[in-house]
mmCIF file of C-alpha atoms in Angstrom:
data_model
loop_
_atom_site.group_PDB
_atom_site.id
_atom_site.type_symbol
_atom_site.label_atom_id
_atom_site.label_comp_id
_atom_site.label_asym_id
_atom_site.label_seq_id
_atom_site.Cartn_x
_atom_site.Cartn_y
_atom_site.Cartn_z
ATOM 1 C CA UNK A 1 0.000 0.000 0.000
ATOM 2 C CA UNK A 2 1.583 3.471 -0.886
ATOM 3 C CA UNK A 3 1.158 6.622 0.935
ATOM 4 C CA UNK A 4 0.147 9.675 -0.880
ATOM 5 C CA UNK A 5 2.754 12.622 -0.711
ATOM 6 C CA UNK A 6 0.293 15.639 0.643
ATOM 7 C CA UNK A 7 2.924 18.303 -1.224
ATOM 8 C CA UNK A 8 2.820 16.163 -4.237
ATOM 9 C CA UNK A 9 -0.934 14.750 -4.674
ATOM 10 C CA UNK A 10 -0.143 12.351 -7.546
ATOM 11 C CA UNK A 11 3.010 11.523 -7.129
ATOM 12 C CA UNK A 12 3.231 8.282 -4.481
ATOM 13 C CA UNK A 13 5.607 8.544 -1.631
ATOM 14 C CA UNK A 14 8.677 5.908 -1.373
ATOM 15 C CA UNK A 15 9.104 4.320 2.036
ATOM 16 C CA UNK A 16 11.106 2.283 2.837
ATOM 17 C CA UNK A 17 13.690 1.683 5.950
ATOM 18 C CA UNK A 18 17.067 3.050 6.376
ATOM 19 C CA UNK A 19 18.813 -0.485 6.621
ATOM 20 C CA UNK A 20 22.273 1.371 6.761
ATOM 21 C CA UNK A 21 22.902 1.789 10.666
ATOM 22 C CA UNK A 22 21.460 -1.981 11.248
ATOM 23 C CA UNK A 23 23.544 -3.623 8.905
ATOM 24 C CA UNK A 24 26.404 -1.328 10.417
ATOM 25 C CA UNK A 25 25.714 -3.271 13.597
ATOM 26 C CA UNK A 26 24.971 -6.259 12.547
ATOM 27 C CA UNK A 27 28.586 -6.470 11.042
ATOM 28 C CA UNK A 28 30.088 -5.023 14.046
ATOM 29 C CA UNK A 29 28.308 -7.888 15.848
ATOM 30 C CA UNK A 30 29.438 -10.732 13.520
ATOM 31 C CA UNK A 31 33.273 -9.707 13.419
ATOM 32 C CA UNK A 32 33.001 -9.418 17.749
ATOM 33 C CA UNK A 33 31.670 -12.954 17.959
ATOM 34 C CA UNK A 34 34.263 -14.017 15.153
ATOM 35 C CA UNK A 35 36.877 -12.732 17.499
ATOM 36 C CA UNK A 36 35.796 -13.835 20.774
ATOM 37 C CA UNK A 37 34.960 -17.529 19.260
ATOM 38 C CA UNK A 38 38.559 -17.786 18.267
ATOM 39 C CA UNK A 39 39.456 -16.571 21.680
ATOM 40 C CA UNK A 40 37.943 -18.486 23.209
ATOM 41 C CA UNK A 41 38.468 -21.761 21.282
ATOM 42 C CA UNK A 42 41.493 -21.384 21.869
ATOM 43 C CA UNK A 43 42.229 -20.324 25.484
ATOM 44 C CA UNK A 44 39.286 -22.501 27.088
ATOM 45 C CA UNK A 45 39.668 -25.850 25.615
ATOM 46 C CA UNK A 46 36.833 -27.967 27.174
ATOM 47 C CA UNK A 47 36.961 -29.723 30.613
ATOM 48 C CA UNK A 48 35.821 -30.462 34.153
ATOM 49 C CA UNK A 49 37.611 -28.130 36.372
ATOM 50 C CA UNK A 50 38.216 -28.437 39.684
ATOM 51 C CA UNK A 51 34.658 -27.583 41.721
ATOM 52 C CA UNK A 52 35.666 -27.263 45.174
ATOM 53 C CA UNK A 53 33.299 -26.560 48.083
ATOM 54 C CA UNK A 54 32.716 -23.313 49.574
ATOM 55 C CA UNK A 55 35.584 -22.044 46.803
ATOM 56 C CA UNK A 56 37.983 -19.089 48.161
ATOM 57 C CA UNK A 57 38.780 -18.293 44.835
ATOM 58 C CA UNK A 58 38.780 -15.049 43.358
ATOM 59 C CA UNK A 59 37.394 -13.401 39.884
ATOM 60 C CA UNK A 60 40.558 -13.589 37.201
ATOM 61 C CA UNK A 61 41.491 -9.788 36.744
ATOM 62 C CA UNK A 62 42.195 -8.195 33.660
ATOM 63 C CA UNK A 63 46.234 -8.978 33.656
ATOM 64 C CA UNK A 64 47.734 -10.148 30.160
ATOM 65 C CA UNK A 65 47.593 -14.347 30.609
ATOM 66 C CA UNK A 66 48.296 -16.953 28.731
ATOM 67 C CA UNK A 67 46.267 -20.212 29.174
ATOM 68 C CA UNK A 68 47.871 -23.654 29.617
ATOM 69 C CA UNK A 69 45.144 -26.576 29.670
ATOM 70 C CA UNK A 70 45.571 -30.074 30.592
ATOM 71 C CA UNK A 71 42.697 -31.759 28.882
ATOM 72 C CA UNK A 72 41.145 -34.929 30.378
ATOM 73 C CA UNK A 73 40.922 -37.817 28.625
ATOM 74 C CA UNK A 74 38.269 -40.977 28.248
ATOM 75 C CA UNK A 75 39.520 -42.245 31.382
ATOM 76 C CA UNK A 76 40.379 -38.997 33.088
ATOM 77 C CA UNK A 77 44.346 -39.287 31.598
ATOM 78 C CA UNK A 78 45.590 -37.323 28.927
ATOM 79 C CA UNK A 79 49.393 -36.506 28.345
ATOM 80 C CA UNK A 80 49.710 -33.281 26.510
ATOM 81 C CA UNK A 81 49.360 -29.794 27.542
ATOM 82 C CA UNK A 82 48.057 -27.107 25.501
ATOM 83 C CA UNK A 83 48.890 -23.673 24.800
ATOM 84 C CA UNK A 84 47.279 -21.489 22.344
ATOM 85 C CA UNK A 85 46.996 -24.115 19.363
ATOM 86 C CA UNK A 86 50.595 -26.003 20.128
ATOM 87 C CA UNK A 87 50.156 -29.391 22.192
ATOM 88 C CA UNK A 88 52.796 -30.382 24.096
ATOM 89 C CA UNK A 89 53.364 -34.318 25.077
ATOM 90 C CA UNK A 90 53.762 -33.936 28.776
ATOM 91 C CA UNK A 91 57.300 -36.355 28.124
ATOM 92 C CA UNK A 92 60.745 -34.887 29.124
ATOM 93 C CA UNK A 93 61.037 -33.241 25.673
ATOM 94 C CA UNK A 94 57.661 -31.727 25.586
ATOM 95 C CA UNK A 95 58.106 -30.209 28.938
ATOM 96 C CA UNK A 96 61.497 -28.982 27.706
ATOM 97 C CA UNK A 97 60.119 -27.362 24.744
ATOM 98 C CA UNK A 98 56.908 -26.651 26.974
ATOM 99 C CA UNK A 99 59.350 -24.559 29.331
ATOM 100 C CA UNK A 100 61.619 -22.537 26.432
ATOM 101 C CA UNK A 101 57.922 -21.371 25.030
ATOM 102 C CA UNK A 102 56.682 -20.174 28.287
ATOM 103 C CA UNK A 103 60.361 -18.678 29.114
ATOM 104 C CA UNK A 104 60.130 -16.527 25.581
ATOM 105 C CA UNK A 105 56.845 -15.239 26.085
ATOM 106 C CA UNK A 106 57.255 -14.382 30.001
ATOM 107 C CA UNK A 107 60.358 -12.489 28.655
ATOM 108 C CA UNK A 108 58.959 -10.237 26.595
ATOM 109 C CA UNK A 109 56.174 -8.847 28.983
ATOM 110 C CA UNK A 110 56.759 -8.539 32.865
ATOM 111 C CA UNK A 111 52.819 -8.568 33.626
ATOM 112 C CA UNK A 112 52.064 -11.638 32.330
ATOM 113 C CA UNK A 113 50.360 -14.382 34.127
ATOM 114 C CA UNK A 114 50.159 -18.063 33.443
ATOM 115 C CA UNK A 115 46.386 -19.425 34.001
ATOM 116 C CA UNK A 116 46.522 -23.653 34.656
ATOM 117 C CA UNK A 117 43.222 -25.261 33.563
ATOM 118 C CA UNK A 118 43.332 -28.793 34.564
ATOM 119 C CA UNK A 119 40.863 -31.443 34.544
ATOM 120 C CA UNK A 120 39.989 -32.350 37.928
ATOM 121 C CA UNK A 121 40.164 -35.680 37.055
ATOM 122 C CA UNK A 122 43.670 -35.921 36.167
ATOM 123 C CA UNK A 123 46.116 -37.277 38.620
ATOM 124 C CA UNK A 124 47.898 -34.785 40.643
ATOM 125 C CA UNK A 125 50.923 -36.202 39.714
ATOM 126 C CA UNK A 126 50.527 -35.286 35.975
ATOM 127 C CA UNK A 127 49.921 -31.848 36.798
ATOM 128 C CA UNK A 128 52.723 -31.692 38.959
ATOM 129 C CA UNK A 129 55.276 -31.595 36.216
ATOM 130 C CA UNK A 130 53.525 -28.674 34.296
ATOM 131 C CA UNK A 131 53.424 -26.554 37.460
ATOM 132 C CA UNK A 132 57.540 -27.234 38.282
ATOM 133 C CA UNK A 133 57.707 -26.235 34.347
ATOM 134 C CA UNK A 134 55.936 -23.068 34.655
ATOM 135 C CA UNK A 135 58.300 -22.406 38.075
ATOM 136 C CA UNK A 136 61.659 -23.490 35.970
ATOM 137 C CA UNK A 137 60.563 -21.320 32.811
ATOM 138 C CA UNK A 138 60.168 -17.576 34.988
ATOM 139 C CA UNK A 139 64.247 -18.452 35.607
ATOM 140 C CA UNK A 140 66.034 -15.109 33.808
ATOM 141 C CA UNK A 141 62.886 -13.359 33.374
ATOM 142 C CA UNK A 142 63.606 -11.340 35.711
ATOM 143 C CA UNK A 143 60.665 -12.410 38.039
ATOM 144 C CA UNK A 144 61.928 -11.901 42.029
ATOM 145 C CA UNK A 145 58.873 -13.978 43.388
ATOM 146 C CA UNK A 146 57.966 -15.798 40.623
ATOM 147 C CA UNK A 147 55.940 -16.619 37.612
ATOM 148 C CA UNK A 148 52.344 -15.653 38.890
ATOM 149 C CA UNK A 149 50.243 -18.626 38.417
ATOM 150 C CA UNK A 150 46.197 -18.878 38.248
ATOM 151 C CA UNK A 151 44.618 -22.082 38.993
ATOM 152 C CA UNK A 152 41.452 -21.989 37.322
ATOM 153 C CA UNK A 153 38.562 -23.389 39.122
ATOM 154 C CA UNK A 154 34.778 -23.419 38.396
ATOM 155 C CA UNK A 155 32.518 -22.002 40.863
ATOM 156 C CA UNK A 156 29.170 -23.608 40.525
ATOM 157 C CA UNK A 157 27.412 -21.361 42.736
ATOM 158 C CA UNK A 158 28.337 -18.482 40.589
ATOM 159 C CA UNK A 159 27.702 -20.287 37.080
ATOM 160 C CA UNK A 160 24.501 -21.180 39.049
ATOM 161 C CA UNK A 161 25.107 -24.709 38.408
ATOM 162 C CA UNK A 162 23.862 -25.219 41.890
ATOM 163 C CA UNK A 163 21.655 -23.737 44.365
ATOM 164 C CA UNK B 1 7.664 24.491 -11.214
ATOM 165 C CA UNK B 2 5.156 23.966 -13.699
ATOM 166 C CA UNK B 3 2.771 21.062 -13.416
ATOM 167 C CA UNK B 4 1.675 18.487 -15.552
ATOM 168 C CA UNK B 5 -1.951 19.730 -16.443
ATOM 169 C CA UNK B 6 -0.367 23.430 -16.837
ATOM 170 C CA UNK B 7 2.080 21.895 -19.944
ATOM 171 C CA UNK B 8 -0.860 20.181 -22.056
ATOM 172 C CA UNK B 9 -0.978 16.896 -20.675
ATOM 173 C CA UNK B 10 2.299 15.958 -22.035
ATOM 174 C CA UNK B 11 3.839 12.561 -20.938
ATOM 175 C CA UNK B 12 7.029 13.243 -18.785
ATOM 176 C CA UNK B 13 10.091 11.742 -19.918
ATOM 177 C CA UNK B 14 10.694 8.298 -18.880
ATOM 178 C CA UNK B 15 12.897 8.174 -15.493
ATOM 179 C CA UNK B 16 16.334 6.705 -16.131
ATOM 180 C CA UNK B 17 16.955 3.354 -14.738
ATOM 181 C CA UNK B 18 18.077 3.420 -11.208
ATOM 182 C CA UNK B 19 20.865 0.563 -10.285
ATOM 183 C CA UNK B 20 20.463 -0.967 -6.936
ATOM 184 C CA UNK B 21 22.092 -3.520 -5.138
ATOM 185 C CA UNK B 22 19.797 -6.043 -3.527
ATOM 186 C CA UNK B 23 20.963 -6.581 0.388
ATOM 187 C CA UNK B 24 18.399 -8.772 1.140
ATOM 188 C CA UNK B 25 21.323 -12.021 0.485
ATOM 189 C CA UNK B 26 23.090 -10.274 2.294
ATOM 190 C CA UNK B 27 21.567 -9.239 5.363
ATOM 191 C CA UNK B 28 20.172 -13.034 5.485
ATOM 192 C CA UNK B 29 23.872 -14.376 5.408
ATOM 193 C CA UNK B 30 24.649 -11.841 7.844
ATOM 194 C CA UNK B 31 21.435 -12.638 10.497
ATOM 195 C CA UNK B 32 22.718 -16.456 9.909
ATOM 196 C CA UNK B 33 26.259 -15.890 10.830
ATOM 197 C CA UNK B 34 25.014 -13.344 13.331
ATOM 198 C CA UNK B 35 23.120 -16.417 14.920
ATOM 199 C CA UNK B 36 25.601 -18.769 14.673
ATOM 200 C CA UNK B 37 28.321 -17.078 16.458
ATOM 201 C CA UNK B 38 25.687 -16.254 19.337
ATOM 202 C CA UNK B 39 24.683 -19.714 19.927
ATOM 203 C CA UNK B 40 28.304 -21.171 19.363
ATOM 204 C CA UNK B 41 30.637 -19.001 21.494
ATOM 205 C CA UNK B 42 30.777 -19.564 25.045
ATOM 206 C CA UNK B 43 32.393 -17.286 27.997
ATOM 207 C CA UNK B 44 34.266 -18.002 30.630
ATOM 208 C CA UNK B 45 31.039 -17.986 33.135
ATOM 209 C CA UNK B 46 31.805 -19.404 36.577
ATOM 210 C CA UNK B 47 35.568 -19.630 36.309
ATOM 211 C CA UNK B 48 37.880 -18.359 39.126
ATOM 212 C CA UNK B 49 41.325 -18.278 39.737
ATOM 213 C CA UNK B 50 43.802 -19.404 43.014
ATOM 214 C CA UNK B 51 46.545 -17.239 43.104
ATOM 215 C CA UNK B 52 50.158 -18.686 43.502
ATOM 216 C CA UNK B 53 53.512 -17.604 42.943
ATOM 217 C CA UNK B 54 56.188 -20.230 41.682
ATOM 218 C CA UNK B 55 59.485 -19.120 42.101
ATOM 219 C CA UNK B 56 62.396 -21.242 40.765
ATOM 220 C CA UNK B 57 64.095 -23.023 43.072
ATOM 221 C CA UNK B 58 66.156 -25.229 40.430
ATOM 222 C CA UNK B 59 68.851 -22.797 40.335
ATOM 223 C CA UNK B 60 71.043 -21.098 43.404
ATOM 224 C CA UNK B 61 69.894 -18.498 44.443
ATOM 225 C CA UNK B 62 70.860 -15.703 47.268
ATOM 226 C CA UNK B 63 69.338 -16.548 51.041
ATOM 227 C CA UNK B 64 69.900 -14.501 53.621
ATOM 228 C CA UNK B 65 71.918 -16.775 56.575
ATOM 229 C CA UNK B 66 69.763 -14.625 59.329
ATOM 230 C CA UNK B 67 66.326 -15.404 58.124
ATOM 231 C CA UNK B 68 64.784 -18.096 60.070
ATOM 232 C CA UNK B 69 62.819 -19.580 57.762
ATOM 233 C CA UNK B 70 59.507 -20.763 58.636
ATOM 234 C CA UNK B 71 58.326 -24.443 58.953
ATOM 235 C CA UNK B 72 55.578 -25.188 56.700
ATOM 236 C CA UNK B 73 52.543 -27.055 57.531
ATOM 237 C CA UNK B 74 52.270 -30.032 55.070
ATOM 238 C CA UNK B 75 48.447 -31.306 54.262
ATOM 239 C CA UNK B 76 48.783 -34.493 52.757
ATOM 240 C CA UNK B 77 45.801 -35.236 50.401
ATOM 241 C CA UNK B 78 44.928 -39.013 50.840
ATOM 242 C CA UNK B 79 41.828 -39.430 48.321
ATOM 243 C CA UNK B 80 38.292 -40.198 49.026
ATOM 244 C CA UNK B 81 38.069 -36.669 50.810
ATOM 245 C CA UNK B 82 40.764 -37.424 53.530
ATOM 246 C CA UNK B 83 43.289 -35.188 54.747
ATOM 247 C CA UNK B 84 45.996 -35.971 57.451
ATOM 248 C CA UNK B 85 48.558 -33.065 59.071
ATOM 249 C CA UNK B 86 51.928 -33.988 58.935
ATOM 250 C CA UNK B 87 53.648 -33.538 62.418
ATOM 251 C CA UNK B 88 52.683 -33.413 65.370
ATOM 252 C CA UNK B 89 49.128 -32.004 64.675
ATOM 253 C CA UNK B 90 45.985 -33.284 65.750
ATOM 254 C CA UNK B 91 44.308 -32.566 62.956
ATOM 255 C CA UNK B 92 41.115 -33.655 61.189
ATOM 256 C CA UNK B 93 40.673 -36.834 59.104
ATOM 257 C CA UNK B 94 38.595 -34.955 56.437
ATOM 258 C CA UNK B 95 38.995 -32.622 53.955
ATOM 259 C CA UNK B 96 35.334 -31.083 54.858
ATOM 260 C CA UNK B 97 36.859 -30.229 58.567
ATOM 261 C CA UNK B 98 40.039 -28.912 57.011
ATOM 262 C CA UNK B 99 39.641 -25.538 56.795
ATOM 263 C CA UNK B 100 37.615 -24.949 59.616
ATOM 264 C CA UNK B 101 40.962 -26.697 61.687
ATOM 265 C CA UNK B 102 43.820 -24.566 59.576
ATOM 266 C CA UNK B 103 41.717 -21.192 60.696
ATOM 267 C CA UNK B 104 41.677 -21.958 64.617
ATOM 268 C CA UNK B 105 44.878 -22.482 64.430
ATOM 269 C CA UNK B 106 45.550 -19.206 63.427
ATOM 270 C CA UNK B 107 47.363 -16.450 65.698
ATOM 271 C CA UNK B 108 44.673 -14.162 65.793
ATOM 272 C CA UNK B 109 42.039 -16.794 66.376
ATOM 273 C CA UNK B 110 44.298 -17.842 69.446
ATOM 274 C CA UNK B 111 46.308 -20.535 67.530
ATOM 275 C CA UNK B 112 49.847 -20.488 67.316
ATOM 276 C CA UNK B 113 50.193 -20.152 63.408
ATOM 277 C CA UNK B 114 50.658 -16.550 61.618
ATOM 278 C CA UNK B 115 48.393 -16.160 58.593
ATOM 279 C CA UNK B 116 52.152 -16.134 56.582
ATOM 280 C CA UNK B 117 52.783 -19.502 57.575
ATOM 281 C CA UNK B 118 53.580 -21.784 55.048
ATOM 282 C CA UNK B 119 50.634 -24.380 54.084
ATOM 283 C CA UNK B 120 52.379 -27.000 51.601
ATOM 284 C CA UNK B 121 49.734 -29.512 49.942
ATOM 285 C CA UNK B 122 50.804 -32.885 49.399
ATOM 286 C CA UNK B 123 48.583 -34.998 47.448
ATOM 287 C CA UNK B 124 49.843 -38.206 47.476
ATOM 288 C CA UNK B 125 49.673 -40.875 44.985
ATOM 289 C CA UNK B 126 46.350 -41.138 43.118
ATOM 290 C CA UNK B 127 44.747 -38.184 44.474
ATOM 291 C CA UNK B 128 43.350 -36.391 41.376
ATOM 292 C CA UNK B 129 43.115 -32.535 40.589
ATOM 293 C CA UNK B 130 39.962 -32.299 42.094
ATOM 294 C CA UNK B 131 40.803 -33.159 45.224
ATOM 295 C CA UNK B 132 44.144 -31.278 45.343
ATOM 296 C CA UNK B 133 42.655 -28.303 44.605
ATOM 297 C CA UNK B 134 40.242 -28.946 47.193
ATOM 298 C CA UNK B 135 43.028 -29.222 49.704
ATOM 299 C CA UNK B 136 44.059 -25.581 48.684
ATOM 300 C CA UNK B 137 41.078 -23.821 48.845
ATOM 301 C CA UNK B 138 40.381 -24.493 52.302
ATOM 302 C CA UNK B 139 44.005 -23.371 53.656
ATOM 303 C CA UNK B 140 42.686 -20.269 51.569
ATOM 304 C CA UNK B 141 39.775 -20.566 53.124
ATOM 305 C CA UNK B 142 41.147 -20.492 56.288
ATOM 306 C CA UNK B 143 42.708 -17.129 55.846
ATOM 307 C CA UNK B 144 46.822 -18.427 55.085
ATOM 308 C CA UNK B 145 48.338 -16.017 52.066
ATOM 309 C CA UNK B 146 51.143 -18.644 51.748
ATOM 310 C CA UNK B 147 49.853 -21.726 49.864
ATOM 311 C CA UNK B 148 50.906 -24.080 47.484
ATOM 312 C CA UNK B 149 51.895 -27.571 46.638
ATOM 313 C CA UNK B 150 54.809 -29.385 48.081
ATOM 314 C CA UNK B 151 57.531 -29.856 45.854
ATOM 315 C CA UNK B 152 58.432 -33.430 44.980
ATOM 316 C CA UNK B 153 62.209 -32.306 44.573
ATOM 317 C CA UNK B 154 61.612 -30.677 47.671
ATOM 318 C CA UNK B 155 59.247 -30.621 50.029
ATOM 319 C CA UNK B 156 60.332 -29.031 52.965
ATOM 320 C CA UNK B 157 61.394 -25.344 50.535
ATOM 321 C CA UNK B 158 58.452 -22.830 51.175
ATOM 322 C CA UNK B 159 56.412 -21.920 48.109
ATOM 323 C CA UNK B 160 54.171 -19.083 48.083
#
């Protein structure tokens, strides 16, 4: 149905809707979530972290991190390590090469952290290994307490997982 | 201006063809993508962090010959949600009543422990992540700055 211009009696009127701005934002939208999927395929590779009871823990600030995961397996085993898109075999020469990556990057910026996801249903002691790894690769980094490390735990009372 | 009825009646001159680009494709591809990223990215709800320092301790490194340095208290993790205190402690047998112990032992709670003292975790054979971690939180919980995990190499070095 066309409108009727009132100026221009017999010439109809056009309408129609500026799509411009929407598709402006609709773009904008598309490329965040491109971004923020990549992120987060890479940084949060999926597990069951460590739920503990009445958790102490504390909301991850907005430091410069990298992520290291240890990914369960089947039977709650796995033997790599992951960081960004590299896997590491968690064997004397992945660790080695596991440790020179984490020693170049902690080099070249003194705020970053090191976030450990772990599967809660790994066996301490293959976790142990990573975590002396992390310790060895802040050596000449000039780090006087340390690399700082975040142990990344799920709090189900804040995800609302539980009541 | 001069309208049509004022010039005769004479048929205006055909409009010239206007080129547009249909978005409608578009925007539909858009929308779609638009959709699927929504439904397919997820965020990092629920997830906190422990704080812990790892120094090095493979290397030498300068100590100062007057520091005392202070004894850690080692939790050993022994599975199935049991805990035991290393020492002389009479401590609790599970993990539950762990962190309600660790915070009466406390200085200012009229224990004999500063809040600085080292609390070492020590999951022992077996013991998953899980239950690890669940060691550490409650020595967090019960107020200690100075947590970690005993060192395998060396167990008795404090680790913040």
């Amino acid at each position: 149905m066309s409108a009727v211009s009132r100026l221009d009696p017999g010439r109809p009127v056009r309408t129609g809707a500026n799509l411009t701005p929407m598709i402006d934002m609709t773009f904008l939208l598309v490329v965040f979530f491109v971004l923020v999927s990549r992120i987060t395929a890479v940084e949060q590779v999926p597990m069951e972290l460590p739920a503990p009871t009445d958790p102490a823990s504390n909301s991850p600030d907005e430091a410069p991190r990298i992520v290291v995961n240890l990914p369960g397996g089947e039977l709650g085993e796995s033997r790599i390590a992951t960081l960004d898109q590299t896997a590491y075999q968690l064997d004397s020469q992945g660790l080695r090469d596991l440790e020179s990556e984490l020693r170049r990057r902690l080099g070249s910026s003194p705020e970053l952290q090191v976030n450990l996801r772990a599967d809660r249903r790994l066996q301490y002691a293959t976790v142990a290994p990573v975590i002396d790894t992390i310790a060895r690769s802040g050596n000449g980094t000039g780090r006087p307490d340390g690399v700082r490390v975040n142990l990344v735990v799920m709090n189900e009372q804040e995800n609302g997982a539980t009541p | 201006m001069r309208s049509r009825q004022q010039t005769g009646g004479r048929r205006s001159a055909p409009s010239p063809p206007k080129a547009e680009l249909n978005l409608t494709p578009m925007i539909d591809v858009v929308f779609q993508l638009l959709i699927y990223f929504l439904l397919g990215t997820s965020f990092a709800v629920g997830e906190q962090t422990f704080r812990m320092d790892l120094p090095d301790r493979s290397g030498p490194s300068e100590v100062d010959p007057f520091e005392l340095d202070d004894a850690p208290v080692v939790v050993e993790v022994l599975g199935g949600g049991r805990v035991r205190i290393a020492g002389p402690w009479k401590g609790p047998d599970r993990t539950i009543d762990l962190a309600g112990f660790l915070e009466r032992q406390r200085l200012d709670r009229g224990g004999l422990l500063p809040s600085d003292t080292p609390i070492h975790i020590d999951p022992r054979p077996g013991v998953d992540w899980g239950e690890a971690v669940e060691g550490f939180n409650a020595a967090v919980l019960a107020g200690y700055h100075s947590v970690g995990f005993a060192d395998a190499a060396d167990r008795s070095g404090p680790r913040r």
